[in-house]
Amino acid sequence: MVRIIEVPSDNERVQTLIAVQKAYSIEHTPPGSGHAIVAGGKPEGRFFLAVLGEEAAGCIALKGLGEGVAEIKAMHVYERFRGQGIASALVARLVEEAKVGGVEVLKLETGPNEPWAASRAVYTKAGFTPCERYGEYAADPFSYCMELRLN
């Protein structure tokens, strides 16, 4: 059974997953359209790790944007663990954490093409709907944004 645990943003297993997610983003995103968190240092936000046994399987982050709005960042599940509901468990945990934290709207950015279809399906299943591009994504035609109203 998967456990979702909160870890510091500089946790080695989270940093490795962020680096893998960034590489995936670079491979499947046009130049200038990648908005993944960069590994290294101590990225802003709350980070959660999906653990099966003692092995890291995936991660997700919650970044506050202010005024009751937060954003999902860095959601990634290692390929060998996909199809087991881990991404859904990560998203569900983040939605609960956002609610407890007083977030009213939870947003995210992903890609519009096939490599991001599974991500979009997970978010849609969790109740997210497409929304206007926002913030740093507003001018990027490759950004596909979604939101979930929590109130």
PDB file of C-alpha atoms in Angstrom:
ATOM      1  CA  MET A   1       0.000   0.000   0.000  1.00  0.00           C
ATOM      2  CA  VAL A   2       1.259   3.460  -0.871  1.00  0.00           C
ATOM      3  CA  ARG A   3       2.067   5.903   1.925  1.00  0.00           C
ATOM      4  CA  ILE A   4       2.133   9.646   1.250  1.00  0.00           C
ATOM      5  CA  ILE A   5       4.549  11.479   3.546  1.00  0.00           C
ATOM      6  CA  GLU A   6       5.518  15.132   3.751  1.00  0.00           C
ATOM      7  CA  VAL A   7       9.248  15.715   3.360  1.00  0.00           C
ATOM      8  CA  PRO A   8      11.533  18.748   3.167  1.00  0.00           C
ATOM      9  CA  SER A   9      11.954  20.158  -0.337  1.00  0.00           C
ATOM     10  CA  ASP A  10      15.664  19.339  -0.242  1.00  0.00           C
ATOM     11  CA  ASN A  11      14.986  15.646   0.493  1.00  0.00           C
ATOM     12  CA  GLU A  12      17.272  13.552  -1.718  1.00  0.00           C
ATOM     13  CA  ARG A  13      14.477  11.303  -3.021  1.00  0.00           C
ATOM     14  CA  VAL A  14      12.302  14.316  -3.897  1.00  0.00           C
ATOM     15  CA  GLN A  15      15.249  16.026  -5.581  1.00  0.00           C
ATOM     16  CA  THR A  16      15.844  12.907  -7.706  1.00  0.00           C
ATOM     17  CA  LEU A  17      12.173  12.778  -8.728  1.00  0.00           C
ATOM     18  CA  ILE A  18      12.208  16.504  -9.563  1.00  0.00           C
ATOM     19  CA  ALA A  19      15.247  15.961 -11.793  1.00  0.00           C
ATOM     20  CA  VAL A  20      13.516  13.038 -13.560  1.00  0.00           C
ATOM     21  CA  GLN A  21      10.337  15.115 -14.003  1.00  0.00           C
ATOM     22  CA  LYS A  22      12.360  18.039 -15.388  1.00  0.00           C
ATOM     23  CA  ALA A  23      14.082  15.735 -17.910  1.00  0.00           C
ATOM     24  CA  TYR A  24      10.673  14.345 -18.968  1.00  0.00           C
ATOM     25  CA  SER A  25       9.370  17.894 -19.357  1.00  0.00           C
ATOM     26  CA  ILE A  26      12.331  18.937 -21.502  1.00  0.00           C
ATOM     27  CA  GLU A  27      11.892  15.853 -23.708  1.00  0.00           C
ATOM     28  CA  HIS A  28       8.162  16.416 -24.279  1.00  0.00           C
ATOM     29  CA  THR A  29       7.841  20.209 -24.275  1.00  0.00           C
ATOM     30  CA  PRO A  30       8.816  22.805 -26.899  1.00  0.00           C
ATOM     31  CA  PRO A  31      11.815  24.988 -26.000  1.00  0.00           C
ATOM     32  CA  GLY A  32      10.795  27.809 -23.681  1.00  0.00           C
ATOM     33  CA  SER A  33       7.636  26.049 -22.502  1.00  0.00           C
ATOM     34  CA  GLY A  34       9.029  23.934 -19.662  1.00  0.00           C
ATOM     35  CA  HIS A  35       7.857  25.170 -16.266  1.00  0.00           C
ATOM     36  CA  ALA A  36       9.050  22.321 -14.051  1.00  0.00           C
ATOM     37  CA  ILE A  37      10.739  22.996 -10.723  1.00  0.00           C
ATOM     38  CA  VAL A  38      14.506  22.822 -11.041  1.00  0.00           C
ATOM     39  CA  ALA A  39      16.223  20.291  -8.783  1.00  0.00           C
ATOM     40  CA  GLY A  40      18.800  21.552  -6.339  1.00  0.00           C
ATOM     41  CA  GLY A  41      18.613  23.973  -3.481  1.00  0.00           C
ATOM     42  CA  LYS A  42      15.395  24.216  -1.502  1.00  0.00           C
ATOM     43  CA  PRO A  43      12.426  24.886  -3.830  1.00  0.00           C
ATOM     44  CA  GLU A  44       9.455  26.776  -2.406  1.00  0.00           C
ATOM     45  CA  GLY A  45       6.388  24.850  -1.272  1.00  0.00           C
ATOM     46  CA  ARG A  46       5.339  21.734   0.611  1.00  0.00           C
ATOM     47  CA  PHE A  47       6.576  18.447  -0.830  1.00  0.00           C
ATOM     48  CA  PHE A  48       5.033  15.007  -0.530  1.00  0.00           C
ATOM     49  CA  LEU A  49       6.563  11.663  -1.401  1.00  0.00           C
ATOM     50  CA  ALA A  50       4.679   8.486  -2.342  1.00  0.00           C
ATOM     51  CA  VAL A  51       6.431   5.503  -0.788  1.00  0.00           C
ATOM     52  CA  LEU A  52       5.847   1.802  -1.533  1.00  0.00           C
ATOM     53  CA  GLY A  53       7.615  -0.285   1.082  1.00  0.00           C
ATOM     54  CA  GLU A  54      10.737   1.838   1.492  1.00  0.00           C
ATOM     55  CA  GLU A  55      11.000   2.850  -2.170  1.00  0.00           C
ATOM     56  CA  ALA A  56      10.073   6.314  -3.429  1.00  0.00           C
ATOM     57  CA  ALA A  57       7.449   5.968  -6.169  1.00  0.00           C
ATOM     58  CA  GLY A  58       6.390   9.551  -6.860  1.00  0.00           C
ATOM     59  CA  CYS A  59       6.151  13.101  -5.586  1.00  0.00           C
ATOM     60  CA  ILE A  60       3.987  16.206  -5.670  1.00  0.00           C
ATOM     61  CA  ALA A  61       4.265  19.747  -4.305  1.00  0.00           C
ATOM     62  CA  LEU A  62       1.876  22.439  -3.114  1.00  0.00           C
ATOM     63  CA  LYS A  63       2.911  26.041  -3.761  1.00  0.00           C
ATOM     64  CA  GLY A  64       0.925  28.954  -2.359  1.00  0.00           C
ATOM     65  CA  LEU A  65       0.108  31.721  -4.838  1.00  0.00           C
ATOM     66  CA  GLY A  66      -1.634  34.012  -2.342  1.00  0.00           C
ATOM     67  CA  GLU A  67      -5.222  35.117  -1.724  1.00  0.00           C
ATOM     68  CA  GLY A  68      -6.615  31.606  -1.228  1.00  0.00           C
ATOM     69  CA  VAL A  69      -4.997  30.192  -4.368  1.00  0.00           C
ATOM     70  CA  ALA A  70      -2.365  27.450  -4.515  1.00  0.00           C
ATOM     71  CA  GLU A  71      -0.738  25.451  -7.279  1.00  0.00           C
ATOM     72  CA  ILE A  72       0.217  21.828  -7.796  1.00  0.00           C
ATOM     73  CA  LYS A  73       3.847  21.512  -8.877  1.00  0.00           C
ATOM     74  CA  ALA A  74       6.249  18.669  -9.610  1.00  0.00           C
ATOM     75  CA  MET A  75       3.775  15.783  -9.770  1.00  0.00           C
ATOM     76  CA  HIS A  76       5.680  12.786 -11.081  1.00  0.00           C
ATOM     77  CA  VAL A  77       5.486   9.013 -10.678  1.00  0.00           C
ATOM     78  CA  TYR A  78       8.342   6.773 -11.750  1.00  0.00           C
ATOM     79  CA  GLU A  79       7.379   4.872 -14.895  1.00  0.00           C
ATOM     80  CA  ARG A  80       7.629   1.445 -13.227  1.00  0.00           C
ATOM     81  CA  PHE A  81       4.993   2.502 -10.655  1.00  0.00           C
ATOM     82  CA  ARG A  82       2.459   3.983 -13.070  1.00  0.00           C
ATOM     83  CA  GLY A  83      -1.007   2.460 -13.374  1.00  0.00           C
ATOM     84  CA  GLN A  84      -1.213   1.656  -9.648  1.00  0.00           C
ATOM     85  CA  GLY A  85      -3.191   4.716  -8.511  1.00  0.00           C
ATOM     86  CA  ILE A  86      -0.176   6.489  -7.036  1.00  0.00           C
ATOM     87  CA  ALA A  87      -0.736   9.744  -8.938  1.00  0.00           C
ATOM     88  CA  SER A  88      -4.370   9.771  -7.807  1.00  0.00           C
ATOM     89  CA  ALA A  89      -3.276   9.190  -4.198  1.00  0.00           C
ATOM     90  CA  LEU A  90      -0.784  12.065  -4.429  1.00  0.00           C
ATOM     91  CA  VAL A  91      -3.394  14.427  -5.871  1.00  0.00           C
ATOM     92  CA  ALA A  92      -5.981  13.386  -3.254  1.00  0.00           C
ATOM     93  CA  ARG A  93      -3.513  14.069  -0.439  1.00  0.00           C
ATOM     94  CA  LEU A  94      -2.637  17.474  -1.880  1.00  0.00           C
ATOM     95  CA  VAL A  95      -6.312  18.412  -2.245  1.00  0.00           C
ATOM     96  CA  GLU A  96      -6.873  17.523   1.433  1.00  0.00           C
ATOM     97  CA  GLU A  97      -3.806  19.505   2.527  1.00  0.00           C
ATOM     98  CA  ALA A  98      -4.996  22.485   0.480  1.00  0.00           C
ATOM     99  CA  LYS A  99      -8.465  22.343   2.066  1.00  0.00           C
ATOM    100  CA  VAL A 100      -6.998  22.179   5.578  1.00  0.00           C
ATOM    101  CA  GLY A 101      -4.735  25.112   4.692  1.00  0.00           C
ATOM    102  CA  GLY A 102      -7.667  27.298   3.662  1.00  0.00           C
ATOM    103  CA  VAL A 103      -7.010  27.173  -0.074  1.00  0.00           C
ATOM    104  CA  GLU A 104     -10.115  28.064  -2.076  1.00  0.00           C
ATOM    105  CA  VAL A 105      -8.797  27.401  -5.596  1.00  0.00           C
ATOM    106  CA  LEU A 106      -6.151  24.828  -6.507  1.00  0.00           C
ATOM    107  CA  LYS A 107      -4.541  25.348  -9.926  1.00  0.00           C
ATOM    108  CA  LEU A 108      -2.037  23.482 -12.059  1.00  0.00           C
ATOM    109  CA  GLU A 109      -0.248  23.633 -15.387  1.00  0.00           C
ATOM    110  CA  THR A 110       0.497  20.651 -17.598  1.00  0.00           C
ATOM    111  CA  GLY A 111       0.981  20.003 -21.295  1.00  0.00           C
ATOM    112  CA  PRO A 112      -1.743  19.691 -23.947  1.00  0.00           C
ATOM    113  CA  ASN A 113      -0.202  16.841 -25.934  1.00  0.00           C
ATOM    114  CA  GLU A 114      -0.134  13.039 -25.629  1.00  0.00           C
ATOM    115  CA  PRO A 115       2.791  12.697 -23.168  1.00  0.00           C
ATOM    116  CA  TRP A 116       0.712  14.638 -20.627  1.00  0.00           C
ATOM    117  CA  ALA A 117      -2.607  12.818 -21.298  1.00  0.00           C
ATOM    118  CA  ALA A 118      -2.288  10.541 -18.262  1.00  0.00           C
ATOM    119  CA  SER A 119      -1.669  13.548 -16.006  1.00  0.00           C
ATOM    120  CA  ARG A 120      -4.697  15.356 -17.384  1.00  0.00           C
ATOM    121  CA  ALA A 121      -6.802  12.221 -16.834  1.00  0.00           C
ATOM    122  CA  VAL A 122      -5.719  11.979 -13.180  1.00  0.00           C
ATOM    123  CA  TYR A 123      -6.574  15.633 -12.586  1.00  0.00           C
ATOM    124  CA  THR A 124      -9.917  15.343 -14.406  1.00  0.00           C
ATOM    125  CA  LYS A 125     -10.820  12.284 -12.321  1.00  0.00           C
ATOM    126  CA  ALA A 126     -10.048  14.360  -9.191  1.00  0.00           C
ATOM    127  CA  GLY A 127     -12.505  17.055 -10.332  1.00  0.00           C
ATOM    128  CA  PHE A 128     -10.168  19.571 -11.969  1.00  0.00           C
ATOM    129  CA  THR A 129     -11.501  21.419 -15.013  1.00  0.00           C
ATOM    130  CA  PRO A 130      -9.704  23.432 -17.715  1.00  0.00           C
ATOM    131  CA  CYS A 131      -9.176  27.109 -16.920  1.00  0.00           C
ATOM    132  CA  GLU A 132      -7.512  30.166 -18.434  1.00  0.00           C
ATOM    133  CA  ARG A 133      -3.727  30.193 -18.411  1.00  0.00           C
ATOM    134  CA  TYR A 134      -2.474  32.178 -15.417  1.00  0.00           C
ATOM    135  CA  GLY A 135       0.691  33.717 -13.995  1.00  0.00           C
ATOM    136  CA  GLU A 136       3.903  32.653 -15.709  1.00  0.00           C
ATOM    137  CA  TYR A 137       1.881  30.414 -18.067  1.00  0.00           C
ATOM    138  CA  ALA A 138      -0.392  33.167 -19.443  1.00  0.00           C
ATOM    139  CA  ALA A 139       1.690  33.806 -22.552  1.00  0.00           C
ATOM    140  CA  ASP A 140       2.661  30.178 -23.216  1.00  0.00           C
ATOM    141  CA  PRO A 141       0.369  28.588 -25.843  1.00  0.00           C
ATOM    142  CA  PHE A 142       1.707  25.141 -24.885  1.00  0.00           C
ATOM    143  CA  SER A 143       0.508  25.459 -21.276  1.00  0.00           C
ATOM    144  CA  TYR A 144      -2.705  23.631 -20.407  1.00  0.00           C
ATOM    145  CA  CYS A 145      -4.101  24.875 -17.103  1.00  0.00           C
ATOM    146  CA  MET A 146      -6.714  23.347 -14.820  1.00  0.00           C
ATOM    147  CA  GLU A 147      -8.303  24.272 -11.510  1.00  0.00           C
ATOM    148  CA  LEU A 148     -10.379  22.844  -8.707  1.00  0.00           C
ATOM    149  CA  ARG A 149     -12.598  25.052  -6.551  1.00  0.00           C
ATOM    150  CA  LEU A 150     -12.439  23.790  -2.981  1.00  0.00           C
ATOM    151  CA  ASN A 151     -15.089  25.960  -1.302  1.00  0.00           C
TER     152      ASN A 151
END
